[in-house]
Amino acid sequence: MMDRRDFLARGLSGLGALSLAAGADAASLFDPLAGLEPIRATPDRIFRITVCLRPFRAAGPRIAVEEVGRKRVVHHYGHGGSGWSLSWGSAEVAVGMALAEGMTDIAVIGAGAIGLTTALTAQRAGAKVTIYAKEQFPDVRSARATGTWSPDSRIAMEGGVDAGFGDRWEAMARRSFAFYQGLLGLPGDPVEWTDRYMLSDGPAVAPAVERGTPERPDRFIRLEERLHDIMPRSVELAPGTHPFRTERARRSSSLTFNVADLAHQLTTDFLIGGGRIVPMELHEPQDVTRLKQKTVINCTGYGARALWRDESIVPVRGQIAWLIPQAGATYGVYHDKLAMLARRDGIVVQEVGEDDWFGYGDANEAPDREAAEASVRKLAGFWK
């Protein structure tokens, strides 16, 4: 799910600026307001409210092998707010471990973003794959994700990672980014490039910096600069060339995941490729011995905290108010600790707080209707 830093970092990776001509000739060639119709932000348009618990680990995702009885278990979970974005790259690492001993009949536990991409990656490597899962889309937690490209969103703590983590993360992020380019332009637009607007009434918009305190001495690691060569630059819009109430607006572009269609596409591809999805609920590590496959990839996300007794996983709560989609509205806005992303499968409205600590350690999955409606009313004030 999206946080304040993700939204800003995607837009501030470049330093370019743009001055738009005010003449009639320039206006006839380029309409800066095209596609920026105001969102109909009223509580009556909320069609659902969801809460997602991001599975954060200070050391980053757990991609490691463990023997359970006679089973070889490859753990693949704990991606924080980077699950969809980092999934293909981290799946290649996990699948490589799973196939290292020559096994070609693989079990995947979990049918969320990490489970589906891992199963497809194993399939493409020549394995026969069965997914075992308690829940499938749209009931999995990753169905409630914001849907923006954010490969370093709450991915780890600076003091929790080893010296090689940054290089491993970069390789996974670049692989995922390259893979998603192959999904652009497909029917239903499961993945597409869309614009983002960072608004401000004061000086240039800048991300908040988490500062260490006695209670929270560590900081979330930031790695987005490693991808500066593949991310588009942001541009400053001249006053009067945007429809927002604020004095300043900065535009960037980023990948958007229309999760409903993306999940449907991946599930269909998996089944067409000969995969099977078997409903099953596991309660403890020894339950993997019930599976017929000797190699298991554990992609249970936040569920691994209970299933695997892994208390290194910390929940980070994020709530979304979903507004009915608007034809032609496919852009995002950030202002005043509120983020909006207009997707084809719903308009995401989310309070993101001052910094990455917002929602940290909060395991409450109950929707807050009052807070959702307040967020939507705040959004309505973004336009002139």
Coordinates of C-alpha atoms in Angstrom, one line a residue:
M1 CA 0.0 0.0 0.0
M2 CA 1.0 3.6 -0.6
D3 CA 2.7 5.8 2.0
R4 CA 3.7 9.5 1.9
R5 CA 7.3 8.8 0.9
D6 CA 6.3 6.4 -1.9
F7 CA 4.1 9.0 -3.5
L8 CA 6.7 11.8 -3.2
A9 CA 9.8 9.8 -4.0
R10 CA 8.3 8.5 -7.3
G11 CA 7.7 12.2 -8.2
L12 CA 10.9 13.7 -6.9
S13 CA 13.5 11.3 -8.3
G14 CA 14.4 13.9 -11.0
L15 CA 15.3 17.5 -10.7
G16 CA 14.0 18.8 -14.1
A17 CA 11.6 21.7 -14.2
L18 CA 9.1 22.8 -16.9
S19 CA 7.8 26.2 -17.8
L20 CA 4.7 26.1 -19.9
A21 CA 4.1 28.7 -22.5
A22 CA 1.0 30.8 -22.1
G23 CA 0.5 31.7 -25.8
A24 CA -2.4 30.5 -27.9
D25 CA -0.1 28.4 -30.1
A26 CA 1.2 26.5 -27.1
A27 CA -2.3 26.0 -25.7
S28 CA -3.5 24.5 -29.0
L29 CA -0.7 21.9 -29.0
F30 CA -0.9 20.9 -25.3
D31 CA -3.7 21.0 -22.9
P32 CA -2.2 20.7 -19.4
L33 CA -5.6 20.0 -17.9
A34 CA -6.5 17.1 -20.1
G35 CA -7.5 14.1 -18.1
L36 CA -7.5 16.1 -14.8
E37 CA -11.2 16.3 -14.2
P38 CA -11.9 16.8 -10.5
I39 CA -12.7 13.6 -8.7
R40 CA -16.3 13.4 -7.5
A41 CA -15.2 13.0 -3.9
T42 CA -18.4 12.6 -1.8
P43 CA -19.0 10.0 0.8
D44 CA -22.0 8.6 -1.1
R45 CA -19.6 7.3 -3.8
I46 CA -17.7 5.1 -1.3
F47 CA -18.4 1.5 -2.3
R48 CA -16.1 -0.2 0.1
I49 CA -13.6 0.5 2.9
T50 CA -10.6 -1.9 3.3
V51 CA -7.7 -2.3 5.7
C52 CA -4.5 -4.0 4.7
L53 CA -1.7 -5.0 7.1
R54 CA 1.6 -4.8 5.4
P55 CA 4.1 -7.5 6.5
F56 CA 7.1 -5.5 7.5
R57 CA 10.5 -7.1 8.6
A58 CA 13.4 -4.9 9.7
A59 CA 15.7 -7.2 7.9
G60 CA 13.7 -7.1 4.7
P61 CA 11.9 -10.0 3.0
R62 CA 12.7 -13.5 4.3
I63 CA 13.9 -15.6 1.3
A64 CA 15.6 -18.6 2.9
V65 CA 15.5 -22.4 3.1
E66 CA 14.3 -24.4 6.1
E67 CA 13.9 -28.2 6.5
V68 CA 10.6 -29.3 8.0
G69 CA 10.6 -33.0 8.5
R70 CA 11.4 -34.3 5.0
K71 CA 10.1 -31.2 3.3
R72 CA 12.3 -28.4 1.8
V73 CA 10.6 -25.1 2.6
V74 CA 11.7 -21.9 0.9
H75 CA 10.3 -18.9 2.8
H76 CA 9.3 -16.0 0.6
Y77 CA 7.4 -13.3 2.6
G78 CA 7.8 -10.0 4.5
H79 CA 7.9 -7.4 1.7
G80 CA 6.3 -4.6 3.7
G81 CA 4.6 -2.2 1.3
S82 CA 6.5 -3.5 -1.7
G83 CA 4.8 -6.8 -2.5
W84 CA 3.4 -6.1 -5.9
S85 CA 6.3 -4.0 -7.0
L86 CA 9.1 -6.3 -5.9
S87 CA 7.3 -9.6 -6.5
W88 CA 8.8 -10.8 -9.8
G89 CA 12.4 -10.1 -8.9
S90 CA 12.1 -11.7 -5.4
A91 CA 10.2 -14.7 -6.9
E92 CA 13.1 -15.5 -9.2
V93 CA 15.4 -15.7 -6.1
A94 CA 13.0 -17.9 -4.2
V95 CA 12.3 -20.2 -7.2
G96 CA 16.0 -20.6 -7.8
M97 CA 16.4 -21.9 -4.3
A98 CA 13.4 -24.2 -4.7
L99 CA 14.7 -25.8 -7.9
A100 CA 18.3 -26.0 -6.8
E101 CA 18.1 -29.7 -5.9
G102 CA 16.4 -30.7 -9.2
M103 CA 12.8 -31.0 -7.9
T104 CA 10.2 -30.0 -10.5
D105 CA 6.9 -30.6 -8.6
I106 CA 6.5 -27.5 -6.4
A107 CA 3.9 -26.5 -3.8
V108 CA 3.2 -22.8 -3.2
I109 CA 1.4 -21.7 -0.1
G110 CA -0.6 -18.6 -0.5
A111 CA -2.5 -17.1 -3.5
G112 CA -1.8 -13.4 -3.0
A113 CA 0.6 -11.2 -5.0
I114 CA 3.7 -13.0 -3.9
G115 CA 2.1 -16.5 -4.2
L116 CA 0.8 -15.9 -7.7
T117 CA 3.9 -14.4 -9.1
T118 CA 6.1 -17.1 -7.5
A119 CA 3.9 -19.8 -8.9
L120 CA 4.0 -18.4 -12.4
T121 CA 7.8 -17.9 -12.1
A122 CA 8.2 -21.6 -11.1
Q123 CA 5.9 -22.6 -14.0
R124 CA 8.0 -20.7 -16.5
A125 CA 11.1 -22.4 -15.2
G126 CA 9.5 -25.8 -16.1
A127 CA 8.1 -26.8 -12.8
K128 CA 4.7 -28.4 -12.1
V129 CA 3.0 -26.1 -9.6
T130 CA 0.1 -26.4 -7.2
I131 CA -1.0 -23.5 -5.0
Y132 CA -2.5 -24.3 -1.6
A133 CA -4.4 -21.4 -0.1
K134 CA -7.0 -20.6 2.5
E135 CA -8.1 -17.5 0.5
Q136 CA -8.0 -16.4 -3.1
F137 CA -8.7 -13.0 -4.8
P138 CA -10.4 -10.8 -3.9
D139 CA -10.2 -12.0 -0.3
V140 CA -6.4 -12.0 0.1
R141 CA -4.7 -8.9 1.8
S142 CA -2.8 -7.9 -1.4
A143 CA -6.2 -7.3 -3.1
R144 CA -6.4 -4.3 -0.8
A145 CA -3.1 -2.8 -2.0
T146 CA -2.9 0.8 -3.2
G147 CA -1.6 -0.3 -6.6
T148 CA 1.4 2.0 -7.2
W149 CA 5.0 1.1 -8.1
S150 CA 6.8 1.4 -4.7
P151 CA 9.6 -1.2 -4.6
D152 CA 11.2 0.2 -1.4
S153 CA 8.1 1.0 0.6
R154 CA 8.8 0.0 4.1
I155 CA 11.1 -2.7 2.8
A156 CA 13.6 -2.8 5.7
M157 CA 15.3 -0.7 8.5
E158 CA 18.7 0.8 7.9
G159 CA 20.1 -1.0 10.9
G160 CA 18.4 -4.3 10.2
V161 CA 20.0 -5.2 6.9
D162 CA 23.4 -6.7 5.9
A163 CA 25.9 -5.0 3.6
G164 CA 24.6 -6.7 0.5
F165 CA 21.0 -5.9 0.9
G166 CA 20.9 -2.9 -1.3
D167 CA 22.5 -4.7 -4.3
R168 CA 20.0 -7.6 -3.9
W169 CA 17.1 -5.3 -3.6
E170 CA 18.2 -3.4 -6.8
A171 CA 18.5 -6.5 -8.8
M172 CA 15.0 -7.6 -7.7
A173 CA 13.5 -4.2 -8.4
R174 CA 15.0 -3.9 -11.8
R175 CA 13.8 -7.4 -12.7
S176 CA 10.3 -6.7 -11.6
F177 CA 10.2 -3.4 -13.4
A178 CA 11.3 -5.0 -16.6
F179 CA 8.7 -7.8 -16.3
Y180 CA 5.9 -5.3 -15.8
Q181 CA 6.8 -3.6 -19.0
G182 CA 5.6 -6.8 -20.7
L183 CA 2.1 -6.3 -19.2
L184 CA 1.6 -2.8 -20.6
G185 CA -1.1 -2.4 -23.2
L186 CA -2.9 -5.7 -22.5
P187 CA -6.7 -5.6 -22.5
G188 CA -8.0 -4.3 -19.2
D189 CA -4.8 -2.3 -18.6
P190 CA -3.6 -4.5 -15.7
V191 CA -0.5 -2.3 -15.6
E192 CA -0.2 1.2 -17.0
W193 CA 1.8 4.4 -16.7
T194 CA -0.2 7.2 -15.0
D195 CA 0.6 10.7 -13.8
R196 CA 1.0 11.8 -10.2
Y197 CA 0.7 15.4 -8.8
M198 CA 2.4 16.5 -5.6
L199 CA 0.7 19.7 -4.3
S200 CA 2.0 22.4 -2.0
D201 CA 1.2 25.9 -0.9
G202 CA 4.7 26.6 0.4
P203 CA 8.2 25.8 -0.9
A204 CA 8.9 22.9 -3.2
V205 CA 7.4 19.7 -2.0
A206 CA 9.9 17.4 -0.2
P207 CA 9.6 14.1 1.5
A208 CA 9.6 14.0 5.3
V209 CA 12.7 12.6 6.8
E210 CA 12.3 10.1 9.7
R211 CA 14.6 11.1 12.5
G212 CA 15.8 8.7 15.1
T213 CA 14.4 9.0 18.6
P214 CA 15.0 7.0 21.8
E215 CA 11.8 5.1 21.2
R216 CA 12.6 4.6 17.5
P217 CA 16.3 4.8 17.0
D218 CA 16.3 3.2 13.5
R219 CA 15.0 4.5 10.2
F220 CA 13.3 2.9 7.2
I221 CA 15.9 2.3 4.4
R222 CA 15.6 4.3 1.2
L223 CA 16.9 2.9 -2.0
E224 CA 14.9 4.6 -4.7
E225 CA 17.9 6.6 -6.0
R226 CA 19.4 3.4 -7.2
L227 CA 16.7 3.3 -9.9
H228 CA 17.0 6.9 -11.0
D229 CA 18.0 5.9 -14.6
I230 CA 14.7 4.0 -15.2
M231 CA 12.2 6.4 -13.5
P232 CA 10.9 9.4 -15.4
R233 CA 11.8 12.9 -14.1
S234 CA 9.3 15.1 -12.4
V235 CA 8.5 18.6 -13.6
E236 CA 7.2 21.7 -11.8
L237 CA 4.0 23.1 -13.3
A238 CA 3.7 26.8 -13.7
P239 CA 1.0 28.6 -11.7
G240 CA -2.3 28.6 -13.5
T241 CA -1.5 25.5 -15.6
H242 CA -3.1 23.0 -13.2
P243 CA -6.6 22.7 -11.7
F244 CA -5.6 22.4 -8.0
R245 CA -6.2 24.9 -5.3
T246 CA -2.6 24.9 -4.2
E247 CA 0.0 27.4 -5.5
R248 CA 2.4 24.7 -6.5
A249 CA 2.1 21.3 -8.3
R250 CA 4.7 18.9 -9.4
R251 CA 3.9 16.2 -11.9
S252 CA 5.6 12.8 -12.3
S253 CA 4.7 9.5 -13.9
S254 CA 4.7 6.0 -12.4
L255 CA 3.4 2.5 -12.9
T256 CA -0.2 1.8 -11.7
F257 CA -1.4 -1.7 -10.9
N258 CA -5.1 -2.1 -11.5
V259 CA -5.1 -5.0 -9.0
A260 CA -8.5 -6.5 -9.9
D261 CA -7.6 -7.1 -13.5
L262 CA -3.9 -7.9 -12.8
A263 CA -4.8 -10.6 -10.3
H264 CA -7.4 -12.0 -12.8
Q265 CA -4.8 -12.0 -15.6
L266 CA -2.2 -13.8 -13.4
T267 CA -4.6 -16.4 -12.1
T268 CA -5.8 -17.1 -15.6
D269 CA -2.2 -17.5 -16.9
F270 CA -1.4 -19.8 -14.1
L271 CA -4.4 -22.1 -14.7
I272 CA -3.9 -22.1 -18.5
G273 CA -0.3 -23.1 -17.8
G274 CA -1.5 -26.3 -16.1
G275 CA -1.4 -25.0 -12.5
R276 CA -3.9 -26.0 -9.8
I277 CA -5.3 -24.1 -6.9
V278 CA -6.3 -26.2 -3.9
P279 CA -8.3 -24.7 -1.0
M280 CA -6.4 -25.5 2.2
E281 CA -5.8 -23.9 5.6
L282 CA -2.5 -24.6 7.4
H283 CA -2.2 -23.8 11.1
E284 CA 1.4 -24.7 12.0
P285 CA 4.7 -25.5 10.3
Q286 CA 4.3 -29.3 10.6
D287 CA 1.1 -29.0 8.4
V288 CA 3.4 -28.8 5.3
T289 CA 4.1 -32.5 5.8
R290 CA 0.5 -33.1 4.6
L291 CA 1.4 -31.9 1.1
K292 CA 2.6 -34.4 -1.4
Q293 CA 5.3 -32.2 -2.9
K294 CA 8.7 -32.4 -1.3
T295 CA 9.5 -28.7 -2.1
V296 CA 7.3 -26.0 -0.7
I297 CA 7.5 -22.2 -1.2
N298 CA 5.9 -20.4 1.7
C299 CA 4.3 -17.1 0.3
T300 CA 1.9 -16.4 3.2
G301 CA 2.8 -12.7 3.7
Y302 CA 1.4 -11.3 7.0
G303 CA -0.1 -14.8 7.6
A304 CA 3.4 -16.1 8.2
R305 CA 3.5 -14.3 11.6
A306 CA 0.9 -16.8 12.9
L307 CA 1.6 -19.8 10.8
W308 CA 5.3 -19.8 11.2
R309 CA 5.4 -18.1 14.6
D310 CA 7.5 -15.4 13.1
E311 CA 7.3 -12.4 15.4
S312 CA 9.9 -10.5 13.3
I313 CA 6.9 -9.5 11.1
V314 CA 5.4 -6.2 12.2
P315 CA 2.0 -5.1 11.0
V316 CA 1.7 -1.7 9.3
R317 CA -1.9 -0.7 9.0
G318 CA -3.3 1.2 6.0
Q319 CA -7.0 2.0 5.3
I320 CA -8.4 2.8 1.9
A321 CA -11.8 4.4 1.1
W322 CA -12.7 3.2 -2.4
L323 CA -14.7 5.6 -4.7
I324 CA -16.6 4.5 -7.8
P325 CA -14.2 4.8 -10.8
Q326 CA -14.6 7.8 -13.1
A327 CA -14.3 7.5 -16.9
G328 CA -11.0 9.1 -18.0
A329 CA -9.7 9.6 -14.5
T330 CA -6.3 7.8 -14.2
Y331 CA -4.0 9.9 -12.1
G332 CA -2.9 10.4 -8.5
V333 CA -2.6 13.3 -6.1
Y334 CA -0.8 13.8 -2.8
H335 CA -1.4 16.7 -0.4
D336 CA -1.8 17.3 3.3
K337 CA -1.0 13.7 4.3
L338 CA -3.6 12.4 2.0
A339 CA -3.0 10.3 -1.2
M340 CA -5.5 9.5 -4.0
L341 CA -4.9 7.2 -6.9
A342 CA -7.6 6.9 -9.6
R343 CA -7.4 3.4 -10.9
R344 CA -9.7 1.7 -13.4
D345 CA -10.9 -0.7 -10.7
G346 CA -11.6 2.0 -8.1
I347 CA -10.4 5.4 -6.8
V348 CA -8.1 4.8 -3.8
V349 CA -8.3 7.5 -1.1
Q350 CA -5.8 6.9 1.8
E351 CA -4.5 8.8 4.8
V352 CA -0.7 8.3 4.7
G353 CA 0.5 10.3 7.8
E354 CA 3.6 12.3 8.3
D355 CA 6.1 9.5 7.6
D356 CA 6.6 5.8 7.3
W357 CA 5.8 5.2 11.0
F358 CA 2.1 5.9 10.3
G359 CA 0.2 2.7 11.1
Y360 CA 3.3 0.9 12.3
G361 CA 2.6 -1.9 14.8
D362 CA -1.2 -1.5 14.4
A363 CA -2.8 -4.9 13.8
N364 CA -6.4 -3.6 13.8
E365 CA -8.1 -4.7 10.5
A366 CA -11.5 -3.2 11.3
P367 CA -12.6 -0.5 8.9
D368 CA -13.2 3.0 10.3
R369 CA -16.1 4.5 8.4
E370 CA -15.9 7.9 10.0
A371 CA -12.2 8.3 9.1
A372 CA -12.9 7.1 5.5
E373 CA -15.6 9.7 5.0
A374 CA -13.4 12.4 6.5
S375 CA -10.6 11.5 4.0
V376 CA -13.0 11.7 1.1
R377 CA -14.2 15.2 2.2
K378 CA -10.6 16.4 2.5
L379 CA -9.9 15.2 -1.0
A380 CA -12.8 17.2 -2.3
G381 CA -11.0 20.4 -1.4
F382 CA -8.0 19.7 -3.6
W383 CA -9.5 21.3 -6.7
K384 CA -10.4 24.9 -7.5

